[in-house]
GROMACS .gro file of C-alpha atoms in nm:
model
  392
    1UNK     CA    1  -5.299   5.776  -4.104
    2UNK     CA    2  -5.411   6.008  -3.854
    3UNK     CA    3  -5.681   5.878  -3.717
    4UNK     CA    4  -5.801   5.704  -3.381
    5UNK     CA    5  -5.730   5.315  -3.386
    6UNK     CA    6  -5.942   5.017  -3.383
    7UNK     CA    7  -5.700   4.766  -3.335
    8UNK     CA    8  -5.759   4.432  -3.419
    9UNK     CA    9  -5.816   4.084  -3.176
   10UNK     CA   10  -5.524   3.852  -3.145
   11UNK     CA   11  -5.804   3.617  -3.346
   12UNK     CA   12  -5.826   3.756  -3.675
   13UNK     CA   13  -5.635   3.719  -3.976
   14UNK     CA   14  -5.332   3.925  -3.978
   15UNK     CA   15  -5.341   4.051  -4.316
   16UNK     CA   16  -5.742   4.063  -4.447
   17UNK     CA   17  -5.800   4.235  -4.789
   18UNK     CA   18  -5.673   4.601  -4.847
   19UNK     CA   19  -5.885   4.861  -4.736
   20UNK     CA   20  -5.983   5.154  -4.871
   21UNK     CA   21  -5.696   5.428  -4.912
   22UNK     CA   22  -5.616   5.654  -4.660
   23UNK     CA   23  -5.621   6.022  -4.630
   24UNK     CA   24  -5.211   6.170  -4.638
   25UNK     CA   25  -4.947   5.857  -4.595
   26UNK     CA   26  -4.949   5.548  -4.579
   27UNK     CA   27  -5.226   5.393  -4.384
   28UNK     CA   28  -5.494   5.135  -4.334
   29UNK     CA   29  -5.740   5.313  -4.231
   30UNK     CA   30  -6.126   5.286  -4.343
   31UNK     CA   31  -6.355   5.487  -4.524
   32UNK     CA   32  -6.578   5.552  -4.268
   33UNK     CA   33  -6.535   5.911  -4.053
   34UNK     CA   34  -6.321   5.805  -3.785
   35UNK     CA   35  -6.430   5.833  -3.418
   36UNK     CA   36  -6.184   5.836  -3.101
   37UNK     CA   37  -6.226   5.485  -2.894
   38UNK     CA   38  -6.433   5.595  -2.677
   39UNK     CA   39  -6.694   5.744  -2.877
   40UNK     CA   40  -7.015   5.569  -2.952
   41UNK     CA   41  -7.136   5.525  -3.315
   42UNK     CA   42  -7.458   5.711  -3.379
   43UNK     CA   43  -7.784   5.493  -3.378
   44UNK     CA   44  -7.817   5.301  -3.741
   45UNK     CA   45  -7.505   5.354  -3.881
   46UNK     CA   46  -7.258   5.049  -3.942
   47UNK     CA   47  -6.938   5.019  -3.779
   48UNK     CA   48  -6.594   5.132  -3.893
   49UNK     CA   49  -6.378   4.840  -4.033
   50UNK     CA   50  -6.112   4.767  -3.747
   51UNK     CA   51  -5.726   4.866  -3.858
   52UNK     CA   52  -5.460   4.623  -3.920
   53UNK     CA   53  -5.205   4.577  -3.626
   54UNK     CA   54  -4.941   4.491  -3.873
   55UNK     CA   55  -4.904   4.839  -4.099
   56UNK     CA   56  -4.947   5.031  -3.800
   57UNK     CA   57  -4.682   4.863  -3.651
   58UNK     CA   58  -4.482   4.923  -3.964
   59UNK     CA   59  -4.575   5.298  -4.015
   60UNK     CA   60  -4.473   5.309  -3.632
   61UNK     CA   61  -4.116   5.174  -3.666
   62UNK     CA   62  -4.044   5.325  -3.988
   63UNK     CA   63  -4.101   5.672  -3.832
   64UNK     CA   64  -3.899   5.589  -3.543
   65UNK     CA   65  -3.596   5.549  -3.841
   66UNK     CA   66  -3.665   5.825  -3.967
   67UNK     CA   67  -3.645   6.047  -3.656
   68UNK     CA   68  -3.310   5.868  -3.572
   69UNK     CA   69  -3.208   5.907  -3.945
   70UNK     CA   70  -3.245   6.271  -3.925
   71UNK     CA   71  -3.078   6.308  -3.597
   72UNK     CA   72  -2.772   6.120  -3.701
   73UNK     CA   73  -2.701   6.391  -4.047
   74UNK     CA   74  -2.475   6.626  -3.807
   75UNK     CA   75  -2.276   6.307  -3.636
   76UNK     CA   76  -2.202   6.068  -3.914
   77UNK     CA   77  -1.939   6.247  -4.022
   78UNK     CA   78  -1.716   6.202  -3.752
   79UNK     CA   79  -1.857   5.887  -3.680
   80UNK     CA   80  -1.749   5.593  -3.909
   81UNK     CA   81  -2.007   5.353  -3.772
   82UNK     CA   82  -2.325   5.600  -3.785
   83UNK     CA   83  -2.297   5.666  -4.111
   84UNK     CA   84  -2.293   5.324  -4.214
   85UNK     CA   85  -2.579   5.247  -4.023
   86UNK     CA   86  -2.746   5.572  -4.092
   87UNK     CA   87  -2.679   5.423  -4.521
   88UNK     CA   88  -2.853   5.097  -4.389
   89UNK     CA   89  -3.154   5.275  -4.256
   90UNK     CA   90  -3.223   5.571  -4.588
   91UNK     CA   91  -3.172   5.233  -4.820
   92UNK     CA   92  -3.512   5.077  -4.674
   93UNK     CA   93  -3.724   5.352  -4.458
   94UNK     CA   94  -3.858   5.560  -4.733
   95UNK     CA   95  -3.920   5.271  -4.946
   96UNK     CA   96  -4.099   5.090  -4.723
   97UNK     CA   97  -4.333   5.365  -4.627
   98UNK     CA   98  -4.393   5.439  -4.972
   99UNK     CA   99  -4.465   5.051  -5.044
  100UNK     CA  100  -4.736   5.062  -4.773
  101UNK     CA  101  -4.886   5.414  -4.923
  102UNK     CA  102  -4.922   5.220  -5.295
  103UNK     CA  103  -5.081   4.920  -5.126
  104UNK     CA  104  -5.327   5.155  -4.955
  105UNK     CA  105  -5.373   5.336  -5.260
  106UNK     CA  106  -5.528   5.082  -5.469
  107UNK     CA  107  -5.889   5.107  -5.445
  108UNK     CA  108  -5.856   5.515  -5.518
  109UNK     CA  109  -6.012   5.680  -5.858
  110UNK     CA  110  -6.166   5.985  -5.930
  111UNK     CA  111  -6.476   6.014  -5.668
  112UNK     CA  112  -6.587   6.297  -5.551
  113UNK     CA  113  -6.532   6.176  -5.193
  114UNK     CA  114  -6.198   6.066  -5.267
  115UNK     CA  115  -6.038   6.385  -5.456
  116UNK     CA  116  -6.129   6.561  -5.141
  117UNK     CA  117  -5.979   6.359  -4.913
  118UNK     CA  118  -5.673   6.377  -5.132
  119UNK     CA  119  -5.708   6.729  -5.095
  120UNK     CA  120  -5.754   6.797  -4.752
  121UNK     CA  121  -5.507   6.502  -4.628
  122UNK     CA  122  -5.218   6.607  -4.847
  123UNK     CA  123  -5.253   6.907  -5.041
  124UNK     CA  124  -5.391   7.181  -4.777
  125UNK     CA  125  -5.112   7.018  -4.539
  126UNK     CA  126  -4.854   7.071  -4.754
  127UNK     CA  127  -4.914   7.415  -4.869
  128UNK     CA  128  -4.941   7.495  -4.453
  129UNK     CA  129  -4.592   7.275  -4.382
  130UNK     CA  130  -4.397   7.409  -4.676
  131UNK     CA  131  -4.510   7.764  -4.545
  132UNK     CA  132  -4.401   7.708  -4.158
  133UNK     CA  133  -4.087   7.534  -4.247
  134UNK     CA  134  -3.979   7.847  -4.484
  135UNK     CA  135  -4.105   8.082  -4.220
  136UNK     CA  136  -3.961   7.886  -3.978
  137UNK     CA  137  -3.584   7.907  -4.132
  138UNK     CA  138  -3.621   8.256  -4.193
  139UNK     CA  139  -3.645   8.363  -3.847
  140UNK     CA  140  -3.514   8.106  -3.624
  141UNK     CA  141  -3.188   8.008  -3.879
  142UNK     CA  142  -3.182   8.328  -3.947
  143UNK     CA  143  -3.234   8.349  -4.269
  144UNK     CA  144  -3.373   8.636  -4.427
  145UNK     CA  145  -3.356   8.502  -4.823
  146UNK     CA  146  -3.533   8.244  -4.769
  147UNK     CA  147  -3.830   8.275  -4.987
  148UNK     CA  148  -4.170   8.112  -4.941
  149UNK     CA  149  -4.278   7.938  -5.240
  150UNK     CA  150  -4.521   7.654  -5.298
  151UNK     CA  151  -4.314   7.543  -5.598
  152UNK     CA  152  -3.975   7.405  -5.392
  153UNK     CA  153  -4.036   7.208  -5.171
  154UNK     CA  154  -3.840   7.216  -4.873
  155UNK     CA  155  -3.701   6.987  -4.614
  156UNK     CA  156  -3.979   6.674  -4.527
  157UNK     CA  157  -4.257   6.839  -4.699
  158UNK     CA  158  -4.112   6.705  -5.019
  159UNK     CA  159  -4.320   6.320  -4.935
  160UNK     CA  160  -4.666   6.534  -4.973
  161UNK     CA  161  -4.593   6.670  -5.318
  162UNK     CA  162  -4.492   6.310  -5.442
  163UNK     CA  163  -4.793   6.145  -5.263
  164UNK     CA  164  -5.054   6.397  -5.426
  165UNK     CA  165  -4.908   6.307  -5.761
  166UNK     CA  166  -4.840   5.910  -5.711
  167UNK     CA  167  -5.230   5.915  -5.558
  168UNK     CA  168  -5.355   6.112  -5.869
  169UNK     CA  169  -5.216   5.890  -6.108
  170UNK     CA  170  -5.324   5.554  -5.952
  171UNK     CA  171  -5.601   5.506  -6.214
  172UNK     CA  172  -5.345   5.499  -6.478
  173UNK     CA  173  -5.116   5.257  -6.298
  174UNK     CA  174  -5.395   5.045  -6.267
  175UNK     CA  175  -5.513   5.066  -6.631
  176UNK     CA  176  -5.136   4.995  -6.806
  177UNK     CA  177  -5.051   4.611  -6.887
  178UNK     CA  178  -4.702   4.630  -6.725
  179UNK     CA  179  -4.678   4.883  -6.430
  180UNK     CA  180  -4.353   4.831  -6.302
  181UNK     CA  181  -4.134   4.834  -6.589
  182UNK     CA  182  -4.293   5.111  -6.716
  183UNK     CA  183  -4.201   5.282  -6.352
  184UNK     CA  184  -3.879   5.164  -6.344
  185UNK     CA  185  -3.832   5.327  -6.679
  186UNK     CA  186  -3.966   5.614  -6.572
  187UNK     CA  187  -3.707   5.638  -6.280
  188UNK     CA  188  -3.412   5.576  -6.527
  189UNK     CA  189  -3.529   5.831  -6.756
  190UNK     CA  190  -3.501   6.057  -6.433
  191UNK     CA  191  -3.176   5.971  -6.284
  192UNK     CA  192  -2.974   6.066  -6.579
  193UNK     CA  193  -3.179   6.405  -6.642
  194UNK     CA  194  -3.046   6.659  -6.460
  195UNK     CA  195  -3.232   6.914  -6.632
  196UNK     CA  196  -3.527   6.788  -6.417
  197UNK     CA  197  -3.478   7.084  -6.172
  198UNK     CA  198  -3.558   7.114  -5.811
  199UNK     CA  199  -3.935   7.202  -5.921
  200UNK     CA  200  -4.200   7.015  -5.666
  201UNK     CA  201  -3.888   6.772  -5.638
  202UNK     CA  202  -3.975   6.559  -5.927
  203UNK     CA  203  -3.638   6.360  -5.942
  204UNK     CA  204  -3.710   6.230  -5.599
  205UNK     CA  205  -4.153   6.193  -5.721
  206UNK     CA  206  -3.997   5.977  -6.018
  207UNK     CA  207  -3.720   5.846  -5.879
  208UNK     CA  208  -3.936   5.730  -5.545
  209UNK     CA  209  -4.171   5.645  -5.812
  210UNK     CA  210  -4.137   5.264  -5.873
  211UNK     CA  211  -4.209   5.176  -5.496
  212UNK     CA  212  -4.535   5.338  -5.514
  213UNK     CA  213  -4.614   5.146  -5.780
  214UNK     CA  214  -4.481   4.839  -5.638
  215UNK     CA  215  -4.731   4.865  -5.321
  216UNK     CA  216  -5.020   4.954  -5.603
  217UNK     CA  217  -4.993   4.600  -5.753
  218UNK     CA  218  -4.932   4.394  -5.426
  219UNK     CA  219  -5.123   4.163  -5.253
  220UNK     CA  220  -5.210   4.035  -4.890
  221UNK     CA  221  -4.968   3.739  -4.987
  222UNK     CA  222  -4.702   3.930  -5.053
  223UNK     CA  223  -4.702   4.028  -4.749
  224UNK     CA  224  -4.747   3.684  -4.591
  225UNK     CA  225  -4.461   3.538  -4.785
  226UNK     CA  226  -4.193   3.759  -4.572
  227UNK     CA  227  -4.395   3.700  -4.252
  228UNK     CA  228  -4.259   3.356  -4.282
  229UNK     CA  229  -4.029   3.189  -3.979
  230UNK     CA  230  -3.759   3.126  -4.271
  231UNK     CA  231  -3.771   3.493  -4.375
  232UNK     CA  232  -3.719   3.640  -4.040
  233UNK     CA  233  -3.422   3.412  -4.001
  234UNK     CA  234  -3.295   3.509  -4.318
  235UNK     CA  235  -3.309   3.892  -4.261
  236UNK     CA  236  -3.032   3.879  -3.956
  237UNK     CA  237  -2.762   3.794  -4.172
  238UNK     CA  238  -2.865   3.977  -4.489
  239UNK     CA  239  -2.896   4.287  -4.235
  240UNK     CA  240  -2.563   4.226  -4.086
  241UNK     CA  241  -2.440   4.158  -4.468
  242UNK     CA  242  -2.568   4.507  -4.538
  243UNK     CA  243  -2.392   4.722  -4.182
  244UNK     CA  244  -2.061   4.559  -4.298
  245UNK     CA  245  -2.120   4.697  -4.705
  246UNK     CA  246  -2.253   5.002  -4.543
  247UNK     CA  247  -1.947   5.057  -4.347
  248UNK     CA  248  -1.733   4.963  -4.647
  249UNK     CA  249  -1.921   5.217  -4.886
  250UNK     CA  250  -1.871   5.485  -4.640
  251UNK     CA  251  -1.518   5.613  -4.793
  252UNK     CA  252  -1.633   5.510  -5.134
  253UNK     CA  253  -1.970   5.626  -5.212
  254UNK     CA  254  -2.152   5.975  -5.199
  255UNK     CA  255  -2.435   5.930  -4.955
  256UNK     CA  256  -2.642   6.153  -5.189
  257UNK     CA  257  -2.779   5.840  -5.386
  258UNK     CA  258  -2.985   5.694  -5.145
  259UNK     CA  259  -3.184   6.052  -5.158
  260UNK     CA  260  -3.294   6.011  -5.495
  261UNK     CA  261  -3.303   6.361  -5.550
  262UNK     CA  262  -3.012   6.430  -5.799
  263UNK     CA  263  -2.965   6.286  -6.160
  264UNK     CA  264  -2.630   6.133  -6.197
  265UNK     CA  265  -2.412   6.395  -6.335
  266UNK     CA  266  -2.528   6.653  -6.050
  267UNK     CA  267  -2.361   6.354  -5.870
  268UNK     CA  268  -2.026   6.416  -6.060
  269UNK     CA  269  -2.124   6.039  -6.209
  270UNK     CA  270  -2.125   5.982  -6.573
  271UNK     CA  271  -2.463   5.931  -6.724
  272UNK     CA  272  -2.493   5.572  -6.729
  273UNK     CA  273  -2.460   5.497  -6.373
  274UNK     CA  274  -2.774   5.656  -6.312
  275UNK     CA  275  -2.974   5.361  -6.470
  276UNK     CA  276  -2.700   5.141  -6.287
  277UNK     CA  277  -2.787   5.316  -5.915
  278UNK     CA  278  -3.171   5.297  -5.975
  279UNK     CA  279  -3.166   4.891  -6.044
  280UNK     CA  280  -2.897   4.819  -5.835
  281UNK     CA  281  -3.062   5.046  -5.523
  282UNK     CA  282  -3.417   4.948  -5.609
  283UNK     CA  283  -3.291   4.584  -5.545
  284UNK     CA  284  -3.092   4.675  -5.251
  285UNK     CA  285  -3.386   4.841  -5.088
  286UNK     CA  286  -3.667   4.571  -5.189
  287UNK     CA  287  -3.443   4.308  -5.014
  288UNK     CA  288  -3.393   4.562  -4.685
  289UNK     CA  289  -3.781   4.625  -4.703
  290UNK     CA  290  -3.863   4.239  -4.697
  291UNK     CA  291  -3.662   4.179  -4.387
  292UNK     CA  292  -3.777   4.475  -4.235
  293UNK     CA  293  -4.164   4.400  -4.303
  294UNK     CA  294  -4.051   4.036  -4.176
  295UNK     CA  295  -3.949   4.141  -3.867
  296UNK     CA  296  -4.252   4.424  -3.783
  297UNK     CA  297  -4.483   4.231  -3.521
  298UNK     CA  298  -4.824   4.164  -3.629
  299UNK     CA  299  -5.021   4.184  -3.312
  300UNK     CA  300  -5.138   4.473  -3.079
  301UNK     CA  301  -4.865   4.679  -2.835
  302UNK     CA  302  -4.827   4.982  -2.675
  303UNK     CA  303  -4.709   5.184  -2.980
  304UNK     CA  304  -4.988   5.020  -3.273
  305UNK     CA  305  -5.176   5.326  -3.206
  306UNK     CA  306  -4.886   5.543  -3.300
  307UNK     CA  307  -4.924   5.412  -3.638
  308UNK     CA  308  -5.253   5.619  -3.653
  309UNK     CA  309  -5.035   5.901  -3.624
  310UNK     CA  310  -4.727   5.925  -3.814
  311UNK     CA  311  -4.797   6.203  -4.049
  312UNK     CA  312  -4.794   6.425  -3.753
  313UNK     CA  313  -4.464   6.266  -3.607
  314UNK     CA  314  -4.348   6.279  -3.964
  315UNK     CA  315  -4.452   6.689  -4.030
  316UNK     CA  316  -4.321   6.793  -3.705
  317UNK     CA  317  -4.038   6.632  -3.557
  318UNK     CA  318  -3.881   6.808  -3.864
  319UNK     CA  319  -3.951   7.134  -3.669
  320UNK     CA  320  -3.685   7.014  -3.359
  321UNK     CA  321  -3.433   6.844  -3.594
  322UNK     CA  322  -3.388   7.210  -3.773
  323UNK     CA  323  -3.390   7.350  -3.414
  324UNK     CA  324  -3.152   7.137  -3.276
  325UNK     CA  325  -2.895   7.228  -3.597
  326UNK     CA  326  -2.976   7.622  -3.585
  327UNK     CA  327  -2.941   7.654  -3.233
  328UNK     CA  328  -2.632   7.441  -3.203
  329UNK     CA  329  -2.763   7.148  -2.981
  330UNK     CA  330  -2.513   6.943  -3.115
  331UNK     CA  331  -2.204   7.177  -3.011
  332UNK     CA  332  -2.108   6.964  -2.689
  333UNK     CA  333  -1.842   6.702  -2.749
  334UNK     CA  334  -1.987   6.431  -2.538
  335UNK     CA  335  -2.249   6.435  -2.782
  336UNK     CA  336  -1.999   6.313  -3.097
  337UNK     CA  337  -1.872   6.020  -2.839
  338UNK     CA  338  -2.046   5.644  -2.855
  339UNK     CA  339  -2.226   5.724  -2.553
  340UNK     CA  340  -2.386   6.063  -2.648
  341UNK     CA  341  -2.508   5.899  -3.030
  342UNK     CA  342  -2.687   5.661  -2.820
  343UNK     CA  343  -2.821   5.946  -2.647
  344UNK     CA  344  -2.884   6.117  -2.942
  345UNK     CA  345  -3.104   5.820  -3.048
  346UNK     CA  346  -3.303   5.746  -2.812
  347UNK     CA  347  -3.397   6.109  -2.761
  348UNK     CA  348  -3.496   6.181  -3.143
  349UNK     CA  349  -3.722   5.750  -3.072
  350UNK     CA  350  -3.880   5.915  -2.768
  351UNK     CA  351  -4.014   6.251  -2.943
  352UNK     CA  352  -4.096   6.144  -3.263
  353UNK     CA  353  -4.353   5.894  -3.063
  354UNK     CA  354  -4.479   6.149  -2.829
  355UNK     CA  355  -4.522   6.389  -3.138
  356UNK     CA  356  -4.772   6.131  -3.298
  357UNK     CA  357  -4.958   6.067  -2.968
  358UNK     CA  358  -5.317   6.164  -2.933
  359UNK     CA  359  -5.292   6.477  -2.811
  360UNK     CA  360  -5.060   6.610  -3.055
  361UNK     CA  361  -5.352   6.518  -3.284
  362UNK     CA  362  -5.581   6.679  -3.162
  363UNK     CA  363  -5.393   7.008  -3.168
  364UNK     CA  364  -5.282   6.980  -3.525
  365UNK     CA  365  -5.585   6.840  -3.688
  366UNK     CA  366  -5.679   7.165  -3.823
  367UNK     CA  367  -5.388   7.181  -4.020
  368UNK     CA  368  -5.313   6.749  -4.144
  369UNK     CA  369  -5.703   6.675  -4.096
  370UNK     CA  370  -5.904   7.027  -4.182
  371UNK     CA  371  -6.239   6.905  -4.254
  372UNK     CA  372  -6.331   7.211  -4.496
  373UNK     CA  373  -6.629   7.183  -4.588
  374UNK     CA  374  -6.704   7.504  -4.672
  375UNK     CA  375  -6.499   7.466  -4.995
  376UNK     CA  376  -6.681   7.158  -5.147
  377UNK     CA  377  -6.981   7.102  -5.329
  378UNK     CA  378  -7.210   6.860  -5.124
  379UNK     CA  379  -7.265   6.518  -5.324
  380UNK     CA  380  -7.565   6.514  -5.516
  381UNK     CA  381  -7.633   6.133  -5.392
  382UNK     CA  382  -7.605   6.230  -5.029
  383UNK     CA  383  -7.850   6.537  -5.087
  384UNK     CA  384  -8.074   6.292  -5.263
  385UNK     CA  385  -8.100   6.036  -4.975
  386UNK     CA  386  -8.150   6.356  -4.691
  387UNK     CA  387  -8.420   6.442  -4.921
  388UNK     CA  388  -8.561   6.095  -4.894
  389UNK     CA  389  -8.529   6.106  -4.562
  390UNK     CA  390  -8.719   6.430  -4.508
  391UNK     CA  391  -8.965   6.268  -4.711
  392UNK     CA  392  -9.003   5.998  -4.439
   0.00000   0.00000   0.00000
């Protein structure tokens, strides 16, 4: 998701056939090595496949909510009316992210090419994230105890350790009669396990699990059926439906569901409502998801090219929000009044987009996009066809 865009003509289709999976999150980008816009493509080589406006747009806005998501935690709870909305947003961002990375996902198997993208897009990040973020508490919290381990992960980093595994097991979603159920089963199983532990976060990898799968068995219609005039209409009222549940849940129920990280009885729930949360919140969030997709423009604007982007915005806006809580940004009062949430909001909009502009890219690409070749075998086809070519 990290790459340069090729955005598409106002003429095209706006949802052609998947494309080949992406390297990290979500994204709809091509197989081809990527090249910034204004590069030229070397002599006899065939072009890249242009991006999709629409996922871009969506991997754009999502981010966005999750940058003001994160920014709200230390003023919802004196604030009635952000943490209903701030409910709202966790029922439908993740998911929806995670919907896009299954789509993406599901021409992936076990190619050479492939596993190392997997590797060098997701895993080599998150052992390098997981390691700053730990470092990073230690000595700017301060906390000295905090111990840097591969095996927890902490904070945001949490997304790459379920990604690597969802991506992995793709082949086997694909080969399985009934994917979905068997997910959703899967996620059930989880939520009423608390024995699970806090290992690689596998309660939220399971529990997240069923919207990966979800995106895996989509189709370009699926998305066109919420892209519909009807749909769109529809979504203002459900949305407004969900702000007014949202604000009545607030007194009523623990925030911590929508996290998917705990079994039920680390809840203080009995057993059973752990199946109960994971149907009832899988439906909640599908609906959400539809009227947000329905709503996310399908044509080229100013921030498309974000969408290219959003695993940096993702990695390191995490960086300010921790900042922001050791340092104690949020001390002033004006801050916790109407006026300073707005603030608040538009601050955390504005530098999560800056943080997946361009330039940010380029500086971090060693670390999201390492190239490393060094550590792979080269492919025996593409040493076969330089030999034919020597040959020539």
């Amino acid at each position: 998701m990290t790459n340069s865009l090729r955005p598409n003509g106002h003429h095209r289709a706006p949802l052609p056939p998947a494309q080949k999976p992406a390297d990290g999150v979500p994204s709809p980008r091509s197989p081809q090595t990527p090249r910034a816009a204004g590069d030229a493509a070397p002599a006899g080589t065939k072009p890249a496949k242009q991006r999709d406006a629409f996922f871009d747009n969506a991997k754009y806005l999502a981010i966005v909510l999750v940058a003001m998501g994160h920014a709200w935690e230390p003023l919802k709870s004196q604030s009635r009316i952000i943490e209903a909305v701030y409910t709202v947003v966790y029922t439908f961002h993740m998911p929806a992210f995670i919907i896009i990375s299954g789509y993406f996902s599901r021409s992936f198997d076990m190619r050479p090419d492939r596993l190392k993208r997997l590797v060098t897009g997701v895993l080599v990040p998150y052992v390098l994230f997981e390691t700053a973020y730990s470092l990073f508490q230690r000595y700017a919290a301060p906390d000295p105890s905090q111990a840097i381990t591969l095996l927890d992960p902490w904070y945001l980093t949490w997304f790459l350790v379920a990604l690597f595994v969802w991506r992995l097991t793709t082949p086997l979603w694909k080969l399985v009669r009934w994917p979905l159920p068997l997910a959703l089963t899967i996620a059930v199983l989880a939520s009423v396990s608390p024995d699970i532990g806090d290992d690689l976060d596998l309660q939220r990898v399971l529990q997240f699990l069923p919207f990966f799968v979800l995106g895996l068995v989509m189709k370009p219609e699926h998305f066109q059926l919420v892209r519909r005039r009807e749909v769109r209409i529809l979504s203002v009222p459900v949305f407004a439906a969900a702000l007014a549940v949202g604000w009545w849940a607030v007194p009523r129920m623990n925030t911590a569901w929508f996290y998917h990280r705990d079994a039920a009885q680390n809840l203080g729930a009995p057993w059973w409502s752990g199946a109960v949360m994971t149907f009832a919140l899988f439906g909640c969030s599908l609906l959400l998801t539809a009227c947000f997709f329905a709503w996310v423009p399908r044509r080229t604007f100013w921030f498309t090219a974000l969408g290219a982007g959003t695993l940096y915005g993702y990695l390191l806006h995490g960086f300010l929000v921790k900042a922001a809580d050791y340092w104690g940004w949020y001390e002033p009062s004006w801050l916790h009044k109407p006026l300073g949430e707005i603030a608040v909001t538009l601050v955390a909009a504005a530098a999560v987009t800056v943080l997946c502009t361009r330039p940010f890219q380029r500086i971090f690409r060693f670390a999201m996009e390492p190239k490393m070749e060094w550590a792979f075998k080269r492919d025996a086809k593409e040493l076969a066809r330089e030999r034919e070519k020597a040959r020539a």
